Each structure stands twice: as structure tokens, then as C-alpha cells.
């Protein structure tokens, strides 16, 4: 059985952003996902807003990825042009009309348990953005990468507003590093 077939939709792979061994496993799984969709245009859809510290993980990650200038990789959602609740549908329509059968990997911040803060989670299947703050937004992507930036369960908007920027910044750096290594391994090597 291949690694890819063992990675089911119910399975999530989780690693703390500064655990090098565990994040190398995430790179392997991301490379498997990219390789399986090699004939399709890859799109990294980074969801979030720069108006909330905790929710800026997606746009920060997108900005870092864009700066790398990886060939034939489309990155939507940056600090300059964020993809968020009010323009998500518009961006999904743009993707549908502009790309034939794209492979979309969605990225977003999320809230979780105290002992999970700082973890990055990779899962197959679509992301449900805004679920943690009770928004009804369309599901996105064939796989998704989330970063647990703070503790959830109570006053989620306030928690996102009061999340430490340093944590979000370090996680965004780590996520862009994971994605770029996996992309280079799958598409350029």
C-alpha cells in the first residue's frame, strides 16, 4: 500500500511547527498529494484577513510563498490581496473560470485545544473556512493545511484578535517552507 493510499480523508497529520522531524513528515505527505495531482494546475488558496492577528496566518503564508516565485504555482490570498469571508465566493468563481481542473490546497488559521496551539494539521478533503467563528462559507479545496493559532471554545473573535503575532508569523514561515519543499520535490525535481 502506498503512502498516499494510506492517507485517507478521515486521517489528519499534525505536527508542531518547530518540530523538524514531524514537519518533515508533513513535507512528505504534501509532496505525495502534489505528485498525485501532477497534471493539474496547483493553487494554494490562503484564507484569512490582515485585520485580525490570529486570522492573518493564511495571508502571511501566501505572502511568503509569493516571494519565493515558484514556477507555475498560483498563490491566492496575501497580505496585499487577502481572500476572506466577503470575497471567498468571488475568488472561487475566478479559479473555476481561469483554470482547468485545478488542484486546490486551502490554508487557514483555526482555534483548538491549549496543547494543540502551534500545531499544523494536514488533511485530505475540503476545508470549511469560518466554522470556528460560526460563519457559513463554502467548503474549499481537495486538501487543507491549518494552523492552530490559539485556544477555541469561547469568544472566538476576541481570541483571534488577541493572538500573538509572533506565533502566527513563525507558523506562516514554517507553512510556506513546508509547502515550497513539497512543491519543489513534486513539480520541479
CSV table of C-alpha atoms in Angstrom, one decimal:
chain,number,residue,atom,x,y,z
A,1,UNK,CA,0.0,0.0,0.0
A,2,UNK,CA,1.4,3.4,-1.0
A,3,UNK,CA,1.7,6.3,1.5
A,4,UNK,CA,-0.9,8.2,-0.5
A,5,UNK,CA,-3.5,5.5,-0.3
A,6,UNK,CA,-2.8,5.1,3.4
A,7,UNK,CA,-3.6,8.8,3.8
A,8,UNK,CA,-7.4,8.7,3.9
A,9,UNK,CA,-9.8,11.6,4.1
A,10,UNK,CA,-10.5,11.0,7.8
A,11,UNK,CA,-6.8,11.0,8.6
A,12,UNK,CA,-5.1,14.1,9.8
A,13,UNK,CA,-1.4,14.6,10.2
A,14,UNK,CA,-0.4,17.0,12.9
A,15,UNK,CA,3.0,18.4,13.8
A,16,UNK,CA,4.2,21.3,15.9
A,17,UNK,CA,5.6,24.0,13.7
A,18,UNK,CA,9.1,23.9,15.3
A,19,UNK,CA,9.4,20.1,15.4
A,20,UNK,CA,11.7,19.4,12.4
A,21,UNK,CA,11.2,15.6,12.3
A,22,UNK,CA,7.4,15.8,12.4
A,23,UNK,CA,7.3,18.7,9.9
A,24,UNK,CA,9.5,16.6,7.5
A,25,UNK,CA,6.7,14.0,7.6
A,26,UNK,CA,4.2,16.8,6.6
A,27,UNK,CA,6.5,17.7,3.7
A,28,UNK,CA,6.5,14.0,2.6
A,29,UNK,CA,2.7,13.9,2.7
A,30,UNK,CA,2.3,17.2,0.9
A,31,UNK,CA,4.7,16.0,-1.8
A,32,UNK,CA,2.6,12.9,-2.2
A,33,UNK,CA,-0.6,15.0,-2.6
A,34,UNK,CA,1.1,17.3,-5.1
A,35,UNK,CA,2.5,14.3,-7.0
A,36,UNK,CA,-0.9,12.6,-7.2
A,37,UNK,CA,-2.3,15.7,-8.9
A,38,UNK,CA,0.8,16.5,-11.0
A,39,UNK,CA,-1.1,17.0,-14.3
A,40,UNK,CA,-3.4,19.6,-12.7
A,41,UNK,CA,-2.5,23.3,-12.1
A,42,UNK,CA,-1.7,23.7,-8.4
A,43,UNK,CA,-3.4,26.5,-6.5
A,44,UNK,CA,-2.6,27.4,-2.9
A,45,UNK,CA,-5.6,29.3,-1.5
A,46,UNK,CA,-4.6,31.1,1.6
A,47,UNK,CA,-7.7,32.3,3.6
A,48,UNK,CA,-7.8,34.9,6.2
A,49,UNK,CA,-7.5,38.6,6.8
A,50,UNK,CA,-4.8,41.0,7.9
A,51,UNK,CA,-7.3,42.8,10.1
A,52,UNK,CA,-7.1,40.1,12.8
A,53,UNK,CA,-3.8,38.9,14.1
A,54,UNK,CA,-4.9,35.3,14.6
A,55,UNK,CA,-6.6,35.2,11.2
A,56,UNK,CA,-3.6,36.5,9.3
A,57,UNK,CA,-1.9,33.1,9.1
A,58,UNK,CA,-3.3,32.5,5.6
A,59,UNK,CA,-2.3,35.8,4.1
A,60,UNK,CA,1.1,35.8,5.7
A,61,UNK,CA,1.8,32.3,4.4
A,62,UNK,CA,0.6,33.4,0.9
A,63,UNK,CA,2.9,36.4,1.0
A,64,UNK,CA,5.9,34.2,1.9
A,65,UNK,CA,5.1,31.8,-0.9
A,66,UNK,CA,4.6,34.5,-3.5
A,67,UNK,CA,8.0,35.9,-2.6
A,68,UNK,CA,9.6,32.6,-3.4
A,69,UNK,CA,8.4,32.9,-7.0
A,70,UNK,CA,7.9,29.1,-7.5
A,71,UNK,CA,7.2,28.4,-11.2
A,72,UNK,CA,3.6,27.5,-12.2
A,73,UNK,CA,2.3,27.7,-8.7
A,74,UNK,CA,-0.6,30.0,-8.2
A,75,UNK,CA,-1.0,31.5,-4.8
A,76,UNK,CA,-4.2,33.4,-3.9
A,77,UNK,CA,-4.5,35.2,-0.6
A,78,UNK,CA,-1.7,37.5,0.5
A,79,UNK,CA,-1.4,40.5,2.9
A,80,UNK,CA,-1.8,42.8,-0.1
A,81,UNK,CA,-4.8,40.9,-1.6
A,82,UNK,CA,-6.4,38.7,1.1
A,83,UNK,CA,-9.0,36.0,0.5
A,84,UNK,CA,-11.6,36.3,3.3
A,85,UNK,CA,-15.3,35.8,4.1
A,86,UNK,CA,-16.5,38.7,1.9
A,87,UNK,CA,-14.6,37.7,-1.3
A,88,UNK,CA,-14.2,33.9,-1.0
A,89,UNK,CA,-17.0,33.1,-3.4
A,90,UNK,CA,-15.7,35.6,-5.9
A,91,UNK,CA,-12.2,34.0,-5.7
A,92,UNK,CA,-13.7,30.5,-6.1
A,93,UNK,CA,-15.5,31.7,-9.2
A,94,UNK,CA,-12.3,33.2,-10.6
A,95,UNK,CA,-10.5,29.9,-10.1
A,96,UNK,CA,-13.3,28.0,-11.8
A,97,UNK,CA,-13.2,30.3,-14.9
A,98,UNK,CA,-9.5,30.7,-15.1
A,99,UNK,CA,-8.1,27.1,-14.5
A,100,UNK,CA,-9.0,23.8,-16.0
A,101,UNK,CA,-9.4,21.1,-13.3
A,102,UNK,CA,-7.1,22.8,-10.7
A,103,UNK,CA,-5.8,21.1,-7.6
A,104,UNK,CA,-6.6,23.4,-4.7
A,105,UNK,CA,-4.9,23.2,-1.3
A,106,UNK,CA,-6.6,25.5,1.2
A,107,UNK,CA,-4.8,27.2,4.1
A,108,UNK,CA,-6.4,28.8,7.1
A,109,UNK,CA,-5.9,29.5,10.8
A,110,UNK,CA,-8.0,27.7,13.3
A,111,UNK,CA,-8.6,27.5,17.1
A,112,UNK,CA,-8.1,24.4,19.1
A,113,UNK,CA,-7.2,22.9,22.5
A,114,UNK,CA,-4.4,24.5,24.6
A,115,UNK,CA,-2.0,21.6,24.0
A,116,UNK,CA,-2.5,21.9,20.2
A,117,UNK,CA,-1.6,25.6,19.8
A,118,UNK,CA,1.3,25.9,17.4
A,119,UNK,CA,0.4,22.7,15.5
A,120,UNK,CA,0.0,22.5,11.8
A,121,UNK,CA,-2.6,20.0,10.5
A,122,UNK,CA,-2.8,18.4,7.0
A,123,UNK,CA,-5.9,16.7,6.0
A,124,UNK,CA,-7.4,15.4,2.7
A,125,UNK,CA,-10.8,16.8,1.8
A,126,UNK,CA,-12.2,20.3,1.8
A,127,UNK,CA,-11.7,23.0,4.4
A,128,UNK,CA,-14.7,24.6,6.0
A,129,UNK,CA,-13.5,28.2,6.5
A,130,UNK,CA,-15.1,30.3,9.2
A,131,UNK,CA,-16.5,27.3,11.0
A,132,UNK,CA,-14.7,28.2,14.2
A,133,UNK,CA,-16.3,31.7,14.3
A,134,UNK,CA,-19.8,30.4,13.2
A,135,UNK,CA,-19.7,31.6,9.6
A,136,UNK,CA,-21.4,29.8,6.8
A,137,UNK,CA,-18.9,29.8,3.9
A,138,UNK,CA,-18.4,27.4,1.0
A,139,UNK,CA,-16.1,24.5,1.5
A,140,UNK,CA,-12.8,24.8,-0.3
A,141,UNK,CA,-10.0,22.5,-1.6
A,142,UNK,CA,-9.2,18.9,-2.1
A,143,UNK,CA,-6.8,19.0,0.9
A,144,UNK,CA,-6.2,21.6,3.5
A,145,UNK,CA,-3.5,22.8,5.8
A,146,UNK,CA,-4.5,24.6,9.0
A,147,UNK,CA,-2.5,26.2,11.8
A,148,UNK,CA,-3.9,26.1,15.3
A,149,UNK,CA,-3.1,29.7,16.5
A,150,UNK,CA,-5.0,29.9,19.8
A,151,UNK,CA,-7.5,28.3,22.1
A,152,UNK,CA,-11.1,27.9,21.0
A,153,UNK,CA,-14.4,27.5,22.7
A,154,UNK,CA,-15.3,30.9,23.9
A,155,UNK,CA,-15.4,34.4,22.4
A,156,UNK,CA,-13.6,33.3,19.2
A,157,UNK,CA,-13.4,36.7,17.6
A,158,UNK,CA,-11.8,38.2,20.6
A,159,UNK,CA,-9.4,35.3,20.9
A,160,UNK,CA,-8.3,35.7,17.2
A,161,UNK,CA,-7.9,39.5,17.8
A,162,UNK,CA,-5.6,38.8,20.8
A,163,UNK,CA,-3.5,36.1,19.3
A,164,UNK,CA,0.3,36.7,19.4
A,165,UNK,CA,1.6,37.9,16.1
A,166,UNK,CA,5.0,36.2,16.8
A,167,UNK,CA,3.3,32.8,16.8
A,168,UNK,CA,1.4,33.5,13.7
A,169,UNK,CA,4.4,34.8,11.9
A,170,UNK,CA,6.6,31.8,12.9
A,171,UNK,CA,3.8,29.4,11.8
A,172,UNK,CA,3.4,31.1,8.5
A,173,UNK,CA,7.1,30.9,7.8
A,174,UNK,CA,7.0,27.2,8.7
A,175,UNK,CA,4.0,26.5,6.5
A,176,UNK,CA,5.5,28.3,3.5
A,177,UNK,CA,8.7,26.3,4.0
A,178,UNK,CA,6.8,23.0,4.1
A,179,UNK,CA,4.8,23.9,1.0
A,180,UNK,CA,7.7,25.1,-1.0
A,181,UNK,CA,9.8,22.0,-0.2
A,182,UNK,CA,6.9,19.7,-1.1
A,183,UNK,CA,6.2,21.6,-4.3
A,184,UNK,CA,9.8,21.6,-5.4
A,185,UNK,CA,10.1,17.9,-4.8
A,186,UNK,CA,6.9,17.1,-6.7
A,187,UNK,CA,6.8,19.6,-9.6
A,188,UNK,CA,10.4,20.8,-10.2
A,189,UNK,CA,12.6,17.8,-9.4
